[in-house]
Amino acid sequence: MAPVPAIVDRQTWLRERAALLAREKAHTREHSAIAAARRRLPMTEVDASVRMVGEHGPTRVLDMFEGRDQLLVYKHMWHLDRPFEDQCRGCTAAVWNFHDATYLHARGVTFAVWCEGPYEQFAPFRDFMGYTHPWYSRHGVHSAGLTEENGICVYLRVEDRVFQTYETDGRGCEVMMPALQMLDMTVYGRQEDWEDSPAGWPQDPIQSWFRRDGRPIPQWTRPGATPVGQ
């Protein structure tokens, strides 16, 4: 049996919870302050005429905005010529956790995925996963501010010009994975070995919540997913 937290009376628990709540509120205020600073970043122009192959053929970056003013892009890694089960577990988790861009659209933001792989390779994967977001191939495309970094990038359209306003990678992409923030609320957390947890808390050094039985875990929800090798 895994260790459990100390057991205390209700009043003691309420005092401890109140102390943590003060820290949580400070964290929320700092989060808002960082977002305010992000809105004050300068921007840099990118080539709006660059084309990437999507569902409707070669598409200009300018047209990916779909008439909206902002474009938020997740840049998906791709392992060339590998089967679905061998594709990036982190990218799979991130995009799977964000199925619906309705609220982004309501604020004038289009969401799209730019994938490293050729369109003909990832299009069947997109269909298999049931994704409805537009996907475009950045395979073979080289343009500063558009294709060299992975993670999340944000662009602003000003008439026929396009500017990059923000980028993040690594744990910055966790914004797309609310399941992680929900796990952070639980007593055992994400159960990853880098976390600061009490001695004996369950931890998983191989991060099996990303991948299990030969596939990224979200793939097991899809019709036709079978054990690897069968």
Short mmCIF file of C-alpha atoms in Angstrom, two decimals:
data_model
loop_
_atom_site.label_atom_id
_atom_site.label_comp_id
_atom_site.label_asym_id
_atom_site.label_seq_id
_atom_site.Cartn_x
_atom_site.Cartn_y
_atom_site.Cartn_z
CA MET A 1 0.00 0.00 0.00
CA ALA A 2 1.30 3.45 -0.91
CA PRO A 3 2.02 5.92 1.90
CA VAL A 4 -0.71 8.45 2.69
CA PRO A 5 -0.69 12.00 4.13
CA ALA A 6 -0.81 12.59 7.85
CA ILE A 7 -4.27 12.39 9.40
CA VAL A 8 -5.32 15.50 11.37
CA ASP A 9 -8.51 16.98 12.79
CA ARG A 10 -10.71 19.20 10.64
CA GLN A 11 -9.58 22.52 12.15
CA THR A 12 -5.92 21.68 11.63
CA TRP A 13 -6.65 20.70 8.04
CA LEU A 14 -8.51 23.98 7.41
CA ARG A 15 -5.55 25.99 8.75
CA GLU A 16 -3.12 24.12 6.52
CA ARG A 17 -5.42 24.52 3.53
CA ALA A 18 -5.78 28.28 4.18
CA ALA A 19 -1.99 28.69 4.24
CA LEU A 20 -1.66 26.92 0.90
CA LEU A 21 -4.58 28.92 -0.54
CA ALA A 22 -2.67 32.15 0.13
CA ARG A 23 0.23 30.79 -1.96
CA GLU A 24 -2.15 29.66 -4.71
CA LYS A 25 -3.69 33.13 -4.92
CA ALA A 26 -0.21 34.68 -5.16
CA HIS A 27 0.59 32.20 -7.94
CA THR A 28 -2.58 33.19 -9.81
CA ARG A 29 -1.69 36.88 -9.52
CA GLU A 30 1.83 36.19 -10.82
CA HIS A 31 0.36 34.19 -13.70
CA SER A 32 -1.78 37.21 -14.62
CA ALA A 33 1.23 39.51 -14.35
CA ILE A 34 3.24 37.30 -16.70
CA ALA A 35 0.34 37.25 -19.17
CA ALA A 36 0.25 41.06 -18.99
CA ALA A 37 3.98 41.19 -19.79
CA ARG A 38 3.43 38.75 -22.66
CA ARG A 39 0.86 41.11 -24.16
CA ARG A 40 3.52 43.84 -24.12
CA LEU A 41 6.17 41.89 -26.02
CA PRO A 42 7.26 43.39 -29.34
CA MET A 43 6.64 41.39 -32.50
CA THR A 44 8.70 40.40 -35.51
CA GLU A 45 7.56 39.99 -39.11
CA VAL A 46 7.51 36.60 -40.84
CA ASP A 47 6.92 35.68 -44.46
CA ALA A 48 3.15 35.57 -44.95
CA SER A 49 3.53 34.05 -48.41
CA VAL A 50 5.13 30.80 -47.21
CA ARG A 51 3.03 27.81 -48.22
CA MET A 52 2.54 24.54 -46.38
CA VAL A 53 0.56 21.56 -47.66
CA GLY A 54 -2.76 21.01 -45.94
CA GLU A 55 -6.08 19.31 -46.59
CA HIS A 56 -6.78 21.68 -49.48
CA GLY A 57 -3.28 21.68 -50.95
CA PRO A 58 -0.52 24.27 -50.60
CA THR A 59 -1.79 27.04 -48.30
CA ARG A 60 -0.23 30.41 -47.51
CA VAL A 61 0.40 31.24 -43.87
CA LEU A 62 -1.77 34.30 -44.42
CA ASP A 63 -4.70 32.10 -45.42
CA MET A 64 -4.31 29.83 -42.39
CA PHE A 65 -5.80 32.63 -40.26
CA GLU A 66 -9.17 31.84 -41.91
CA GLY A 67 -10.08 35.52 -41.75
CA ARG A 68 -9.27 35.91 -38.05
CA ASP A 69 -6.60 38.22 -36.66
CA GLN A 70 -4.54 35.72 -34.69
CA LEU A 71 -3.15 32.25 -35.35
CA LEU A 72 -2.05 29.92 -32.54
CA VAL A 73 0.05 27.03 -33.83
CA TYR A 74 1.14 23.79 -32.21
CA LYS A 75 4.20 22.39 -33.97
CA HIS A 76 3.91 18.61 -33.98
CA MET A 77 7.00 16.42 -34.26
CA TRP A 78 6.98 13.55 -36.73
CA HIS A 79 9.14 10.43 -37.03
CA LEU A 80 9.49 9.82 -40.75
CA ASP A 81 8.25 6.51 -42.13
CA ARG A 82 7.30 5.23 -38.66
CA PRO A 83 3.89 3.71 -37.80
CA PHE A 84 1.28 5.58 -35.76
CA GLU A 85 2.28 3.90 -32.51
CA ASP A 86 5.85 5.21 -32.84
CA GLN A 87 4.91 8.87 -33.22
CA CYS A 88 5.79 11.45 -30.55
CA ARG A 89 4.06 10.58 -27.27
CA GLY A 90 4.31 14.15 -25.96
CA CYS A 91 2.82 15.73 -29.09
CA THR A 92 0.09 13.09 -29.10
CA ALA A 93 -0.80 13.89 -25.49
CA ALA A 94 -0.80 17.65 -26.14
CA VAL A 95 -2.99 17.69 -29.24
CA TRP A 96 -5.30 14.96 -27.89
CA ASN A 97 -6.04 17.11 -24.86
CA PHE A 98 -7.23 19.98 -27.06
CA HIS A 99 -10.03 18.93 -29.37
CA ASP A 100 -12.19 22.05 -29.68
CA ALA A 101 -11.08 25.58 -30.58
CA THR A 102 -14.54 27.14 -30.32
CA TYR A 103 -13.58 29.55 -27.55
CA LEU A 104 -10.41 30.58 -29.38
CA HIS A 105 -12.47 31.30 -32.48
CA ALA A 106 -14.82 33.46 -30.41
CA ARG A 107 -11.83 35.66 -29.55
CA GLY A 108 -10.57 35.88 -33.11
CA VAL A 109 -7.90 33.16 -32.78
CA THR A 110 -7.50 30.27 -35.22
CA PHE A 111 -5.81 27.09 -34.02
CA ALA A 112 -3.73 24.93 -36.37
CA VAL A 113 -1.15 22.16 -36.22
CA TRP A 114 2.05 22.41 -38.23
CA CYS A 115 3.58 18.95 -38.53
CA GLU A 116 7.20 18.09 -39.33
CA GLY A 117 6.15 15.20 -41.53
CA PRO A 118 4.96 15.09 -45.16
CA TYR A 119 1.22 15.56 -45.53
CA GLU A 120 0.71 12.15 -47.13
CA GLN A 121 2.24 10.51 -44.06
CA PHE A 122 0.38 12.33 -41.31
CA ALA A 123 -3.03 12.73 -43.00
CA PRO A 124 -4.00 9.09 -42.21
CA PHE A 125 -2.75 9.61 -38.64
CA ARG A 126 -4.92 12.73 -38.28
CA ASP A 127 -7.92 10.75 -39.51
CA PHE A 128 -7.11 7.83 -37.19
CA MET A 129 -6.95 10.16 -34.18
CA GLY A 130 -10.21 11.87 -35.19
CA TYR A 131 -8.70 15.35 -35.15
CA THR A 132 -10.71 18.13 -36.79
CA HIS A 133 -8.16 20.95 -36.44
CA PRO A 134 -6.45 21.98 -39.68
CA TRP A 135 -3.04 20.33 -40.08
CA TYR A 136 -0.30 21.59 -42.39
CA SER A 137 3.04 20.11 -43.34
CA ARG A 138 6.18 22.13 -42.66
CA HIS A 139 8.27 19.34 -44.16
CA GLY A 140 10.92 20.84 -46.43
CA VAL A 141 9.86 24.40 -45.58
CA HIS A 142 12.53 26.70 -44.17
CA SER A 143 11.52 30.15 -42.98
CA ALA A 144 12.66 32.08 -39.90
CA GLY A 145 9.98 32.41 -37.25
CA LEU A 146 7.78 29.81 -38.92
CA THR A 147 9.50 26.45 -39.03
CA GLU A 148 12.69 26.28 -37.00
CA GLU A 149 11.28 25.98 -33.47
CA ASN A 150 8.99 23.34 -31.96
CA GLY A 151 6.28 23.97 -29.39
CA ILE A 152 3.60 26.67 -29.51
CA CYS A 153 3.84 29.86 -31.57
CA VAL A 154 1.42 32.77 -31.91
CA TYR A 155 1.05 35.06 -34.91
CA LEU A 156 -0.83 38.30 -35.56
CA ARG A 157 -2.21 39.33 -38.95
CA VAL A 158 -2.11 43.04 -39.79
CA GLU A 159 -3.84 43.36 -43.17
CA ASP A 160 -1.60 41.25 -45.46
CA ARG A 161 1.39 41.12 -43.13
CA VAL A 162 2.05 38.48 -40.47
CA PHE A 163 4.04 38.93 -37.26
CA GLN A 164 5.21 36.48 -34.63
CA THR A 165 4.22 37.65 -31.15
CA TYR A 166 5.11 34.69 -28.89
CA GLU A 167 6.60 31.22 -28.66
CA THR A 168 7.13 28.58 -25.97
CA ASP A 169 8.29 24.99 -25.80
CA GLY A 170 9.03 22.23 -23.30
CA ARG A 171 6.81 22.54 -20.24
CA GLY A 172 5.33 25.72 -21.69
CA CYS A 173 3.24 23.42 -23.89
CA GLU A 174 1.54 21.97 -20.80
CA VAL A 175 -1.06 24.69 -21.26
CA MET A 176 -2.64 22.30 -23.79
CA MET A 177 -2.79 19.43 -21.28
CA PRO A 178 -5.27 20.27 -18.51
CA ALA A 179 -5.01 16.67 -17.29
CA LEU A 180 -1.57 17.56 -15.89
CA GLN A 181 -2.91 20.52 -13.92
CA MET A 182 -5.69 18.29 -12.58
CA LEU A 183 -3.14 15.67 -11.53
CA ASP A 184 -1.21 18.42 -9.73
CA MET A 185 -4.26 18.80 -7.48
CA THR A 186 -4.19 15.16 -6.40
CA VAL A 187 -2.27 13.84 -3.42
CA TYR A 188 0.13 11.74 -5.52
CA GLY A 189 0.51 14.35 -8.29
CA ARG A 190 1.74 13.28 -11.72
CA GLN A 191 3.78 10.50 -10.14
CA GLU A 192 6.84 11.47 -12.18
CA ASP A 193 10.29 10.99 -10.69
CA TRP A 194 11.30 14.67 -11.03
CA GLU A 195 8.50 15.82 -8.71
CA ASP A 196 9.20 16.91 -5.14
CA SER A 197 7.05 14.41 -3.24
CA PRO A 198 7.30 12.89 0.25
CA ALA A 199 9.49 9.81 0.62
CA GLY A 200 7.76 6.66 -0.58
CA TRP A 201 5.17 8.45 -2.75
CA PRO A 202 4.44 6.44 -5.93
CA GLN A 203 6.55 7.66 -8.84
CA ASP A 204 6.90 6.39 -12.38
CA PRO A 205 10.36 6.97 -13.90
CA ILE A 206 9.24 5.89 -17.38
CA GLN A 207 6.21 8.21 -17.38
CA SER A 208 3.84 5.45 -18.47
CA TRP A 209 0.92 7.89 -18.52
CA PHE A 210 2.41 8.97 -21.91
CA ARG A 211 2.66 5.49 -23.39
CA ARG A 212 1.37 2.05 -22.50
CA ASP A 213 1.41 -1.37 -24.19
CA GLY A 214 3.32 -0.07 -27.18
CA ARG A 215 1.24 3.02 -28.00
CA PRO A 216 0.75 6.60 -26.82
CA ILE A 217 -2.20 6.19 -24.45
CA PRO A 218 -4.72 8.36 -26.38
CA GLN A 219 -4.44 5.96 -29.33
CA TRP A 220 -6.11 3.21 -27.31
CA THR A 221 -9.36 5.21 -27.49
CA ARG A 222 -9.43 5.00 -31.27
CA PRO A 223 -11.42 2.45 -33.27
CA GLY A 224 -9.13 -0.15 -34.77
CA ALA A 225 -6.26 0.32 -32.30
CA THR A 226 -4.70 -3.07 -31.72
CA PRO A 227 -1.80 -4.32 -29.59
CA VAL A 228 1.49 -3.67 -31.35
CA GLY A 229 2.64 -6.65 -33.38
CA GLN A 230 -0.85 -8.05 -33.99
#
